[in-house]
Amino acid sequence: MSDAMTKIILRGRCVVPGVSEGEALVTGQQISGWGGIDSRTGTIVETRHELRDISFAGKVLVFPGAKGSSGWSNAFHLTRTFGVAPAAMLFNEMTTKVALGAVVTRAPCMTDFDHNPLDVIETGDWVRVDADQGVVEITKRLPSQA
Amino acid sequence: MKLTAQEKAMFDGAQGPAVQKAMDLLVRYGRALGAERLVETNNVVASVSATTPFMRDFARQNGGMDAVFSQFSLDSDEVVKIPKIKAFTTHTQLGFDPEQAARMGVDEEAVHFFRKGEAFTTGLGIQATNTCTPYQVGNIPTRGEHCAWMESSAVVYCNSVLGARTNTEGRESVGAAMLTGRIPYWGYHLDENRLGTHLIEVATPIESTADWGLLGYWIGDKVQEKVPVVTGIGKTPNLARLKHFGASASSSGGVEMYHIVGITPEAMTLEQAFGQRKPTEVFRFDAREKQGILDKLNSTGKDTKVDYVMLGCPHYSMEQLWELTQLIEGRQVHPDCELWIFTPRSTKALCDQNGFTRIIEAAGGHILSDSCSAMSRAMPKGTRVVAMDSAKQTHYLPAILGVQAWFGSTADCVEAACTGRWQGGLK
């Protein structure tokens, strides 16, 4: 696994069908939708969030799950309207907020993985999400420290 | 997903294109969740309003209010004509108070557009309650009733205090629910998901509304979206206390259901709250934790000169307004500070009738309805520092409006409004 070009494969369940790829943006913290992101720029704005001021537009967003207001789905729906939605979403904890938000964002989305994506994927890795086949292909940006 | 014959007919378009789009969204959403079927509901709490300039332009460019509803309430790019709704629906808070638009810095054109939108939504059969607290103004589902509610603070109240059943729905799923009378049968609709997961032992007195807000904020941070079971509560809390408790637990975490042993309806005993389960974790809330969470909540508060005091997140109850009049009668809001209180419009009507409005206005405060500062992004001009008695609003306002925020008791807030200085803190 020390080769920078080594591909890692994760398998999971399709939440929103489709295929897409992009650079990973990974957070171990849950994401708040309404009041937590700026839908016009796709930027995290929550005061104490580790990704504050960072945009997920066009990225493969890897996160534990959703928290906060029921405006979650609308906030992410609007990122699609404004053209700043994530390229794909991968998460661990299923809730109605994240499920509906993913559906209306219409970006390929998966959950229920064989390995925790938060342990495997790092920000900057190149990630291809094939939600139709239930496969995530990760190309490490940096040589693994493991 | 398994659909009944009637649901299949809706899915196939037997009840027109809007109902078809609604069923299509419910099926996509249900599959995403992993739900096996839908459940009937006749109680929806929804936001369908269009008050922002963006929505105004969207309506103009795409075919009016039907276009706004199609895209943002049904996730349909195709504009479909929206028929009258099937399920009883009350509206959540709005982007501003249309009766006091000028005070909130909203122009006449926005109000005009809003009125058109309101005529459209009330014409569909949606009740213009315009509040985050439907349970304060007559939408009180019965125990076990399946609901489809938006607004996280209302959802947690519905599940935990009323014993009705709802997940945290979003704008699109409630749009689909009101047209079909269906919502995915998943999560808190099922018995097994309503049982407690985490035990919270409270080892310090929890009495005031502010205490309950702090406890909720701390618990949300600890358990995230799980189901906490609280023990060690002495005095039975009233509506306002549980409202603030749930609202803050659902902002710092994603708590949609909690139990307070001996108080909430599905937790007469610890055994009932957990069922056959063992708590996955046990947390203890003591005086030190209480001070710690207050400091965390007040981390943006630096300057003690307060420009604005906001009360009414979630919307104030009749009882809270009565308490406020007792604190403020005969006093004056400081010339460099403003006091706004948000409450449902029907409660404001009662304030007018009770003479509360006169007392609060005589002191220099203003009662507003239908909205709040977080929803409207409206504050008195030049506000840098805000004081509030809501942990939820203290959580959101610094992120949304870039202000400093202080959290304290209602009495601390009234003191700040009348002196222009923050002197709150745990007593």
Coordinates of C-alpha atoms in Angstrom, one line a residue:
Chain A
M1 CA 0.0 0.0 0.0
S2 CA 3.0 2.3 0.0
D3 CA 2.8 2.9 -3.8
A4 CA 1.3 6.4 -4.4
M5 CA -0.6 4.9 -7.4
T6 CA -2.1 2.0 -5.5
K7 CA -5.9 1.9 -5.9
I8 CA -8.0 1.1 -2.9
I9 CA -11.5 -0.2 -3.4
L10 CA -14.5 0.2 -1.0
R11 CA -17.8 -1.4 -1.5
G12 CA -21.1 0.1 -0.1
R13 CA -24.7 0.6 -0.7
C14 CA -26.2 3.1 -3.3
V15 CA -28.1 6.0 -1.9
V16 CA -28.3 8.1 -5.1
P17 CA -27.4 6.4 -8.4
G18 CA -24.8 7.7 -10.8
V19 CA -21.1 7.8 -11.5
S20 CA -18.7 10.7 -10.7
E21 CA -15.2 11.5 -9.6
G22 CA -13.2 14.2 -8.0
E23 CA -10.7 15.2 -5.3
A24 CA -11.7 14.1 -1.8
L25 CA -12.7 16.5 1.0
V26 CA -12.8 14.6 4.2
T27 CA -14.0 15.6 7.7
G28 CA -14.5 13.5 10.8
Q29 CA -17.2 16.1 11.9
Q30 CA -20.8 16.0 11.0
I31 CA -22.1 18.7 8.7
S32 CA -24.9 21.1 9.4
G33 CA -26.9 22.2 6.3
W34 CA -29.0 25.3 6.9
G35 CA -26.8 27.7 8.9
G36 CA -23.8 25.4 8.5
I37 CA -23.1 25.9 4.8
D38 CA -23.3 28.8 2.3
S39 CA -25.4 27.4 -0.5
R40 CA -24.2 30.0 -3.0
T41 CA -20.5 29.0 -2.7
G42 CA -20.7 25.5 -1.3
T43 CA -18.6 26.6 1.7
I44 CA -18.8 25.4 5.3
V45 CA -19.6 28.3 7.6
E46 CA -20.3 26.7 11.0
T47 CA -18.3 28.6 13.6
R48 CA -16.2 25.7 15.2
H49 CA -16.2 23.3 12.2
E50 CA -12.8 22.0 11.1
L51 CA -13.7 22.7 7.4
R52 CA -14.8 26.3 8.1
D53 CA -14.3 28.5 5.0
I54 CA -13.5 25.5 2.8
S55 CA -15.7 24.8 -0.3
F56 CA -16.9 21.3 -1.2
A57 CA -18.0 22.4 -4.7
G58 CA -17.0 19.7 -7.2
K59 CA -15.3 17.6 -4.5
V60 CA -16.1 14.1 -3.3
L61 CA -17.4 15.0 0.2
V62 CA -16.6 12.3 2.8
F63 CA -18.2 12.8 6.2
P64 CA -19.8 10.9 9.1
G65 CA -23.3 12.3 8.6
A66 CA -25.7 15.2 8.9
K67 CA -26.7 17.3 11.9
G68 CA -28.8 20.4 12.7
S69 CA -31.7 22.0 11.0
S70 CA -34.3 20.4 8.8
G71 CA -33.2 22.9 6.2
W72 CA -30.4 20.4 5.4
S73 CA -32.0 19.2 2.2
N74 CA -32.9 22.6 1.0
A75 CA -29.4 24.0 1.7
F76 CA -27.9 21.2 -0.4
H77 CA -30.6 21.4 -3.0
L78 CA -29.6 25.0 -3.5
T79 CA -25.9 24.1 -4.0
R80 CA -27.1 22.2 -7.1
T81 CA -29.1 25.2 -8.2
F82 CA -26.1 27.4 -7.8
G83 CA -23.7 24.9 -9.5
V84 CA -21.6 24.3 -6.4
A85 CA -22.8 20.9 -5.3
P86 CA -20.3 18.2 -4.3
A87 CA -19.3 15.8 -7.2
A88 CA -20.3 12.9 -4.9
M89 CA -21.1 12.2 -1.3
L90 CA -19.9 9.3 1.0
F91 CA -21.1 9.1 4.5
N92 CA -21.6 6.6 7.4
E93 CA -24.6 7.4 9.5
M94 CA -28.0 7.3 7.7
T95 CA -30.6 9.9 8.7
T96 CA -33.5 11.4 6.9
K97 CA -31.6 14.7 6.6
V98 CA -28.7 13.3 4.7
A99 CA -30.9 10.8 2.6
L100 CA -33.2 13.5 1.4
G101 CA -30.4 16.0 1.0
A102 CA -28.4 13.6 -1.1
V103 CA -31.5 12.7 -3.2
V104 CA -32.3 16.3 -4.1
T105 CA -28.6 17.2 -4.6
R106 CA -28.7 14.4 -7.2
A107 CA -24.9 13.8 -6.9
P108 CA -24.0 10.1 -6.7
C109 CA -24.0 9.0 -3.1
M110 CA -23.2 5.9 -1.1
T111 CA -23.2 4.6 2.5
D112 CA -22.9 1.2 4.5
F113 CA -19.3 0.6 3.5
D114 CA -17.2 -2.6 4.1
H115 CA -14.5 -0.3 5.5
N116 CA -14.9 3.1 7.1
P117 CA -14.2 5.7 4.4
L118 CA -13.0 8.1 7.0
D119 CA -10.1 5.7 7.8
V120 CA -9.2 5.1 4.2
I121 CA -9.8 8.4 2.3
E122 CA -7.8 11.5 3.0
T123 CA -8.4 15.0 1.7
G124 CA -6.7 15.4 -1.7
D125 CA -7.0 11.7 -2.7
W126 CA -8.7 11.1 -6.1
V127 CA -12.0 9.3 -5.7
R128 CA -14.2 7.7 -8.3
V129 CA -17.7 6.9 -7.1
D130 CA -19.8 4.3 -9.0
A131 CA -22.9 4.3 -7.0
D132 CA -24.7 2.1 -9.6
Q133 CA -22.2 -0.7 -8.9
G134 CA -21.7 0.2 -5.3
V135 CA -17.9 0.7 -5.7
V136 CA -15.6 3.5 -4.6
E137 CA -12.1 3.6 -6.2
I138 CA -9.5 5.7 -4.3
T139 CA -6.1 6.8 -5.7
K140 CA -3.9 8.0 -2.8
R141 CA -2.4 11.4 -3.4
L142 CA 0.4 10.9 -0.9
P143 CA 2.3 7.7 -0.2
S144 CA 0.5 6.0 2.7
Q145 CA 2.2 6.3 6.1
A146 CA 1.0 2.9 7.0
Chain B
M1 CA -40.0 -0.5 -1.9
K2 CA -43.4 -2.1 -1.6
L3 CA -46.3 0.2 -2.6
T4 CA -50.0 -0.4 -2.0
A5 CA -52.3 -0.4 -5.0
Q6 CA -53.4 3.2 -4.2
E7 CA -49.7 4.3 -3.9
K8 CA -48.9 2.6 -7.2
A9 CA -51.8 4.4 -8.9
M10 CA -50.4 7.7 -7.6
F11 CA -46.9 6.7 -8.8
D12 CA -48.4 5.9 -12.2
G13 CA -50.0 9.3 -12.5
A14 CA -53.7 8.4 -11.8
Q15 CA -54.0 11.5 -9.6
G16 CA -52.2 13.9 -12.0
P17 CA -48.6 15.0 -12.6
A18 CA -48.0 16.8 -9.2
V19 CA -49.0 13.7 -7.2
Q20 CA -46.9 11.6 -9.6
K21 CA -43.9 13.8 -9.0
A22 CA -44.5 13.6 -5.3
M23 CA -44.6 9.8 -5.3
D24 CA -41.5 9.6 -7.5
L25 CA -39.6 11.7 -4.9
L26 CA -41.0 9.6 -2.0
V27 CA -39.8 6.4 -3.7
R28 CA -36.3 7.9 -4.4
Y29 CA -36.1 9.1 -0.8
G30 CA -37.5 5.8 0.6
R31 CA -34.9 3.8 -1.4
A32 CA -32.1 6.1 -0.2
L33 CA -33.1 5.5 3.4
G34 CA -33.6 1.7 2.8
A35 CA -37.3 2.0 3.8
E36 CA -39.5 -1.0 3.0
R37 CA -42.7 1.0 2.6
L38 CA -44.5 4.2 3.1
V39 CA -46.9 5.1 6.0
E40 CA -50.1 7.2 5.9
T41 CA -49.9 10.6 7.5
N42 CA -52.4 13.4 8.0
N43 CA -50.2 15.8 9.9
V44 CA -47.5 17.8 8.1
V45 CA -45.4 20.7 9.2
A46 CA -43.9 22.4 6.2
S47 CA -42.0 25.3 4.8
V48 CA -43.1 26.2 1.2
S49 CA -42.7 29.9 1.4
A50 CA -40.7 32.0 -1.0
T51 CA -39.4 35.2 0.6
T52 CA -35.8 35.6 -0.7
P53 CA -34.9 37.7 -3.7
F54 CA -33.5 34.4 -5.2
M55 CA -36.9 32.7 -5.0
R56 CA -38.6 35.8 -6.3
D57 CA -36.4 35.7 -9.4
F58 CA -36.8 32.0 -9.7
A59 CA -40.6 32.3 -9.7
R60 CA -40.5 35.1 -12.3
Q61 CA -38.2 33.3 -14.7
N62 CA -39.6 29.8 -14.4
G63 CA -43.4 30.0 -14.2
G64 CA -44.6 31.5 -10.9
M65 CA -45.4 29.7 -7.6
D66 CA -46.1 26.4 -9.3
A67 CA -42.4 26.5 -10.5
V68 CA -41.1 27.2 -7.0
F69 CA -43.2 24.4 -5.5
S70 CA -42.3 21.9 -8.3
Q71 CA -38.5 22.5 -7.9
F72 CA -38.1 23.2 -4.2
S73 CA -41.0 21.2 -2.7
L74 CA -41.1 18.2 -5.1
D75 CA -37.5 18.2 -6.6
S76 CA -39.1 18.3 -10.1
D77 CA -37.4 20.2 -12.9
E78 CA -40.6 20.0 -14.9
V79 CA -43.1 22.6 -13.7
V80 CA -46.4 20.9 -12.7
K81 CA -49.6 22.5 -11.6
I82 CA -50.0 22.0 -7.8
P83 CA -53.4 20.8 -6.7
K84 CA -55.0 21.2 -3.3
I85 CA -53.2 19.3 -0.6
K86 CA -54.5 16.0 1.0
A87 CA -52.9 16.1 4.5
F88 CA -53.4 18.7 7.3
T89 CA -50.5 21.0 7.0
T90 CA -49.3 23.9 9.1
H91 CA -46.5 26.3 8.0
T92 CA -43.2 26.9 9.7
Q93 CA -41.6 30.2 10.3
L94 CA -40.9 32.7 7.5
G95 CA -38.0 34.8 6.2
F96 CA -39.6 37.9 7.8
D97 CA -42.6 39.3 9.6
P98 CA -44.8 40.8 6.7
E99 CA -46.5 43.0 9.2
Q100 CA -43.2 44.6 10.3
A101 CA -41.2 44.5 7.1
A102 CA -39.7 48.0 7.5
R103 CA -38.3 47.3 10.9
M104 CA -36.6 44.2 9.5
G105 CA -35.2 46.1 6.6
V106 CA -37.4 44.3 4.0
D107 CA -38.6 46.3 1.0
E108 CA -42.3 46.6 -0.1
E109 CA -41.6 44.6 -3.2
A110 CA -40.5 41.6 -1.2
V111 CA -43.7 41.9 0.9
H112 CA -45.8 42.1 -2.2
F113 CA -44.2 38.9 -3.6
F114 CA -44.7 37.2 -0.3
R115 CA -48.4 38.1 -0.2
K116 CA -48.8 36.5 -3.6
G117 CA -47.0 33.4 -2.4
E118 CA -49.1 33.3 0.8
A119 CA -52.3 33.5 -1.3
F120 CA -51.0 30.6 -3.3
T121 CA -50.1 28.4 -0.3
T122 CA -53.2 29.1 1.8
G123 CA -55.2 28.5 -1.4
L124 CA -53.7 25.0 -1.5
G125 CA -55.0 24.5 2.0
I126 CA -51.8 25.1 4.0
Q127 CA -52.5 26.8 7.4
A128 CA -50.6 30.1 7.7
T129 CA -49.4 29.5 11.3
N130 CA -45.9 30.6 10.3
T131 CA -44.1 29.2 13.4
C132 CA -41.4 26.9 14.4
T133 CA -43.6 25.8 17.4
P134 CA -46.8 24.3 15.8
Y135 CA -47.6 22.7 19.1
Q136 CA -48.1 26.1 20.7
V137 CA -50.8 27.1 18.2
G138 CA -53.0 24.1 17.9
N139 CA -51.1 21.5 15.8
I140 CA -50.8 19.0 18.6
P141 CA -50.6 15.4 17.2
T142 CA -51.8 12.6 19.5
R143 CA -49.5 9.9 20.9
G144 CA -48.5 7.4 18.2
E145 CA -49.8 9.6 15.4
H146 CA -47.6 9.4 12.3
C147 CA -46.4 12.8 11.2
A148 CA -44.1 14.4 8.6
W149 CA -42.6 17.5 10.3
M150 CA -39.9 19.9 9.4
E151 CA -38.1 22.1 11.9
S152 CA -35.7 20.2 14.1
S153 CA -36.9 21.8 17.4
A154 CA -40.5 20.9 16.6
V155 CA -39.6 17.4 15.5
V156 CA -37.8 16.6 18.8
Y157 CA -40.8 18.0 20.8
C158 CA -43.2 16.0 18.7
N159 CA -41.4 12.7 19.3
S160 CA -40.2 13.2 22.8
V161 CA -42.9 15.3 24.6
L162 CA -46.0 14.4 22.6
G163 CA -45.1 10.8 21.8
A164 CA -46.2 11.3 18.2
R165 CA -43.9 9.9 15.5
T166 CA -41.9 11.8 12.9
N167 CA -38.4 12.0 11.4
T168 CA -36.8 15.3 10.6
E169 CA -38.3 15.9 7.2
G170 CA -37.1 18.5 4.7
R171 CA -38.8 20.9 2.3
E172 CA -39.1 18.4 -0.5
S173 CA -40.4 15.4 1.5
V174 CA -43.1 17.4 3.3
G175 CA -44.1 18.9 -0.1
A176 CA -44.6 15.3 -1.3
A177 CA -46.3 14.3 1.9
M178 CA -48.9 17.0 1.8
L179 CA -49.9 16.0 -1.7
T180 CA -50.0 12.2 -1.1
G181 CA -50.7 11.7 2.6
R182 CA -47.6 9.4 2.7
I183 CA -44.0 9.5 4.1
P184 CA -41.3 6.7 4.3
Y185 CA -41.9 4.3 7.2
W186 CA -38.5 4.5 8.6
G187 CA -36.6 5.8 11.7
Y188 CA -38.8 7.2 14.5
H189 CA -42.0 5.8 12.9
L190 CA -40.8 2.3 14.2
D191 CA -41.0 1.2 17.9
E192 CA -37.4 -0.1 18.1
N193 CA -35.8 3.1 16.9
R194 CA -37.5 5.1 19.7
L195 CA -35.7 3.4 22.5
G196 CA -32.9 5.1 24.4
T197 CA -29.2 4.6 23.4
H198 CA -27.3 6.8 25.9
L199 CA -27.7 7.4 29.6
I200 CA -27.4 11.0 30.9
E201 CA -27.0 11.3 34.7
V202 CA -27.8 14.9 35.8
A203 CA -25.9 15.7 39.0
T204 CA -26.6 19.5 39.3
P205 CA -29.9 21.3 39.7
I206 CA -31.7 22.0 36.4
E207 CA -34.4 24.5 37.0
S208 CA -34.5 27.6 34.8
T209 CA -35.3 27.7 31.1
A210 CA -31.6 28.6 30.6
D211 CA -30.5 25.6 32.6
W212 CA -32.6 23.4 30.3
G213 CA -31.1 25.1 27.2
L214 CA -27.6 24.5 28.5
L215 CA -28.3 20.8 29.4
G216 CA -29.7 20.2 25.9
Y217 CA -26.8 21.9 24.2
W218 CA -24.3 19.7 26.2
I219 CA -26.3 16.5 25.5
G220 CA -26.5 17.2 21.7
D221 CA -22.8 17.6 21.6
K222 CA -22.3 14.3 23.4
V223 CA -24.8 12.0 21.7
Q224 CA -25.0 13.7 18.3
E225 CA -28.1 12.2 16.6
K226 CA -28.7 9.3 19.1
V227 CA -31.5 9.0 21.7
P228 CA -30.5 10.2 25.2
V229 CA -32.3 9.1 28.4
V230 CA -32.0 11.7 31.1
T231 CA -32.2 10.8 34.8
G232 CA -31.8 12.9 37.9
I233 CA -34.3 15.7 37.1
G234 CA -36.1 17.0 40.2
K235 CA -38.7 19.5 39.3
T236 CA -41.0 18.7 36.3
P237 CA -40.2 21.1 33.5
N238 CA -42.9 23.1 31.7
L239 CA -43.5 23.5 27.9
A240 CA -40.9 26.3 27.5
R241 CA -38.2 24.4 29.3
L242 CA -38.6 21.2 27.2
K243 CA -38.9 23.4 24.1
H244 CA -35.5 25.0 24.8
F245 CA -34.0 21.7 25.8
G246 CA -34.9 19.9 22.6
A247 CA -34.1 22.9 20.4
S248 CA -30.6 23.2 21.7
A249 CA -30.0 19.4 21.7
S250 CA -31.0 19.4 18.0
S251 CA -28.7 22.2 17.2
S252 CA -25.4 21.1 18.8
G253 CA -26.2 17.5 17.7
G254 CA -29.0 16.0 15.7
V255 CA -31.2 14.8 18.6
E256 CA -34.7 13.9 17.2
M257 CA -35.9 12.0 20.3
Y258 CA -35.1 11.9 24.0
H259 CA -36.5 10.5 27.1
I260 CA -36.7 12.1 30.6
V261 CA -37.4 9.3 33.0
G262 CA -40.7 9.8 34.9
I263 CA -41.6 12.8 32.7
T264 CA -41.9 12.1 29.0
P265 CA -44.5 9.6 27.8
E266 CA -42.4 6.7 26.6
A267 CA -40.1 6.7 29.7
M268 CA -42.2 6.2 32.8
T269 CA -39.3 4.0 33.9
L270 CA -35.7 3.6 33.0
E271 CA -36.5 0.1 31.7
Q272 CA -39.3 1.4 29.4
A273 CA -36.9 4.0 28.0
F274 CA -34.2 1.5 27.1
G275 CA -36.3 -1.6 26.4
Q276 CA -34.0 -4.6 26.4
R277 CA -31.0 -2.5 25.5
K278 CA -28.1 -1.4 27.6
P279 CA -26.9 2.2 27.3
T280 CA -23.9 2.3 24.8
E281 CA -22.4 5.2 26.9
V282 CA -23.1 6.9 30.2
F283 CA -22.5 10.6 30.7
R284 CA -22.6 12.7 33.8
F285 CA -23.6 16.4 33.8
D286 CA -22.4 18.3 36.8
A287 CA -21.7 21.9 37.8
R288 CA -18.3 21.8 36.0
E289 CA -19.7 20.5 32.8
K290 CA -22.4 23.2 33.0
Q291 CA -19.9 25.9 33.3
G292 CA -17.8 24.4 30.5
I293 CA -20.7 24.2 28.1
L294 CA -21.7 27.8 28.9
D295 CA -18.2 29.0 28.1
K296 CA -18.2 27.1 24.8
L297 CA -21.6 28.5 23.9
N298 CA -20.4 32.0 24.7
S299 CA -17.1 31.6 22.9
T300 CA -17.9 34.4 20.4
G301 CA -18.9 36.8 23.2
K302 CA -16.1 39.4 23.8
D303 CA -17.5 42.9 24.2
T304 CA -20.0 43.5 27.1
K305 CA -21.7 46.4 25.3
V306 CA -24.9 44.8 23.9
D307 CA -26.6 46.3 20.8
Y308 CA -29.5 43.9 20.5
V309 CA -31.4 41.5 22.7
M310 CA -33.4 38.8 20.8
L311 CA -36.0 36.6 22.6
G312 CA -38.3 34.0 21.1
C313 CA -36.1 31.2 19.7
P314 CA -38.1 28.9 19.4
H315 CA -41.1 31.3 19.3
Y316 CA -42.1 32.5 22.7
S317 CA -45.0 30.9 24.5
M318 CA -47.9 32.8 26.1
E319 CA -46.3 31.9 29.5
Q320 CA -42.9 33.3 28.5
L321 CA -44.4 36.5 27.3
W322 CA -46.3 36.9 30.6
E323 CA -43.0 36.3 32.5
L324 CA -41.3 38.9 30.3
T325 CA -43.9 41.5 31.0
Q326 CA -43.3 40.9 34.7
L327 CA -39.5 41.5 34.3
I328 CA -39.8 44.6 32.1
E329 CA -42.9 46.4 33.2
G330 CA -41.9 50.0 34.3
R331 CA -38.4 49.7 33.0
Q332 CA -36.8 51.1 29.8
V333 CA -34.7 49.6 27.0
H334 CA -31.4 51.4 26.9
P335 CA -31.2 54.0 24.0
D336 CA -28.2 52.1 22.5
C337 CA -29.9 48.8 22.6
E338 CA -32.9 47.2 21.0
L339 CA -35.2 44.4 22.2
W340 CA -37.1 42.2 19.7
I341 CA -39.3 39.3 20.8
F342 CA -40.6 36.7 18.3
T343 CA -43.8 34.8 18.8
P344 CA -46.4 33.1 16.6
R345 CA -48.9 35.6 15.1
S346 CA -51.9 34.1 17.0
T347 CA -49.9 34.5 20.3
K348 CA -49.1 38.1 19.4
A349 CA -52.9 38.7 18.9
L350 CA -53.4 37.4 22.4
C351 CA -50.6 39.7 23.7
D352 CA -52.5 42.6 22.2
Q353 CA -55.7 41.4 23.9
N354 CA -53.8 40.9 27.2
G355 CA -52.2 44.3 27.2
F356 CA -48.7 42.6 27.0
T357 CA -48.0 44.4 23.8
R358 CA -48.6 47.8 25.4
I359 CA -46.3 47.0 28.4
I360 CA -43.5 45.8 26.1
E361 CA -43.8 48.7 23.7
A362 CA -44.0 51.2 26.6
A363 CA -40.6 49.7 27.7
G364 CA -39.2 50.2 24.2
G365 CA -39.3 46.6 23.1
H366 CA -41.0 45.2 20.0
I367 CA -43.0 42.0 19.5
L368 CA -42.6 40.5 16.1
S369 CA -44.1 37.3 14.6
D370 CA -43.6 34.7 11.9
S371 CA -39.8 34.8 11.9
C372 CA -36.6 35.3 13.8
S373 CA -33.2 36.9 13.2
A374 CA -31.6 33.6 12.1
M375 CA -34.3 33.0 9.5
S376 CA -34.6 36.6 8.3
R377 CA -30.9 37.6 8.8
A378 CA -32.5 40.8 10.1
M379 CA -31.2 42.7 13.1
P380 CA -31.3 46.3 14.3
K381 CA -28.9 48.4 12.2
G382 CA -25.3 48.3 13.3
T383 CA -25.6 45.3 15.6
R384 CA -22.3 43.8 16.6
V385 CA -23.2 42.1 19.9
V386 CA -26.4 40.1 20.6
A387 CA -27.7 38.7 23.9
M388 CA -30.2 35.8 23.8
D389 CA -31.9 33.3 26.1
S390 CA -31.8 30.6 23.4
A391 CA -28.8 28.3 23.1
K392 CA -30.0 27.4 19.6
Q393 CA -30.0 31.0 18.4
T394 CA -26.7 31.6 20.1
H395 CA -25.3 28.6 18.2
Y396 CA -26.5 29.9 14.8
L397 CA -26.3 33.7 14.8
P398 CA -22.5 34.1 14.9
A399 CA -22.2 31.8 11.9
I400 CA -25.1 33.3 10.0
L401 CA -24.6 37.0 10.7
G402 CA -21.0 37.3 12.0
V403 CA -22.0 38.8 15.3
Q404 CA -20.8 38.2 18.8
A405 CA -23.4 36.3 20.9
W406 CA -24.1 36.0 24.6
F407 CA -26.3 33.3 26.1
G408 CA -28.0 33.7 29.5
S409 CA -31.3 33.7 31.4
T410 CA -34.3 35.7 30.3
A411 CA -33.6 38.0 33.3
D412 CA -30.0 38.4 32.2
C413 CA -31.3 39.4 28.7
V414 CA -33.8 41.9 30.1
E415 CA -31.0 43.4 32.2
A416 CA -28.8 43.7 29.2
A417 CA -31.6 45.3 27.2
C418 CA -32.2 47.9 29.9
T419 CA -28.5 48.7 30.7
G420 CA -26.9 48.0 27.3
R421 CA -24.3 45.8 29.1
W422 CA -23.9 42.0 29.4
Q423 CA -23.6 41.0 33.0
G424 CA -24.9 37.4 32.7
G425 CA -23.3 34.2 33.8
L426 CA -24.1 31.3 36.1
K427 CA -25.5 32.4 39.4

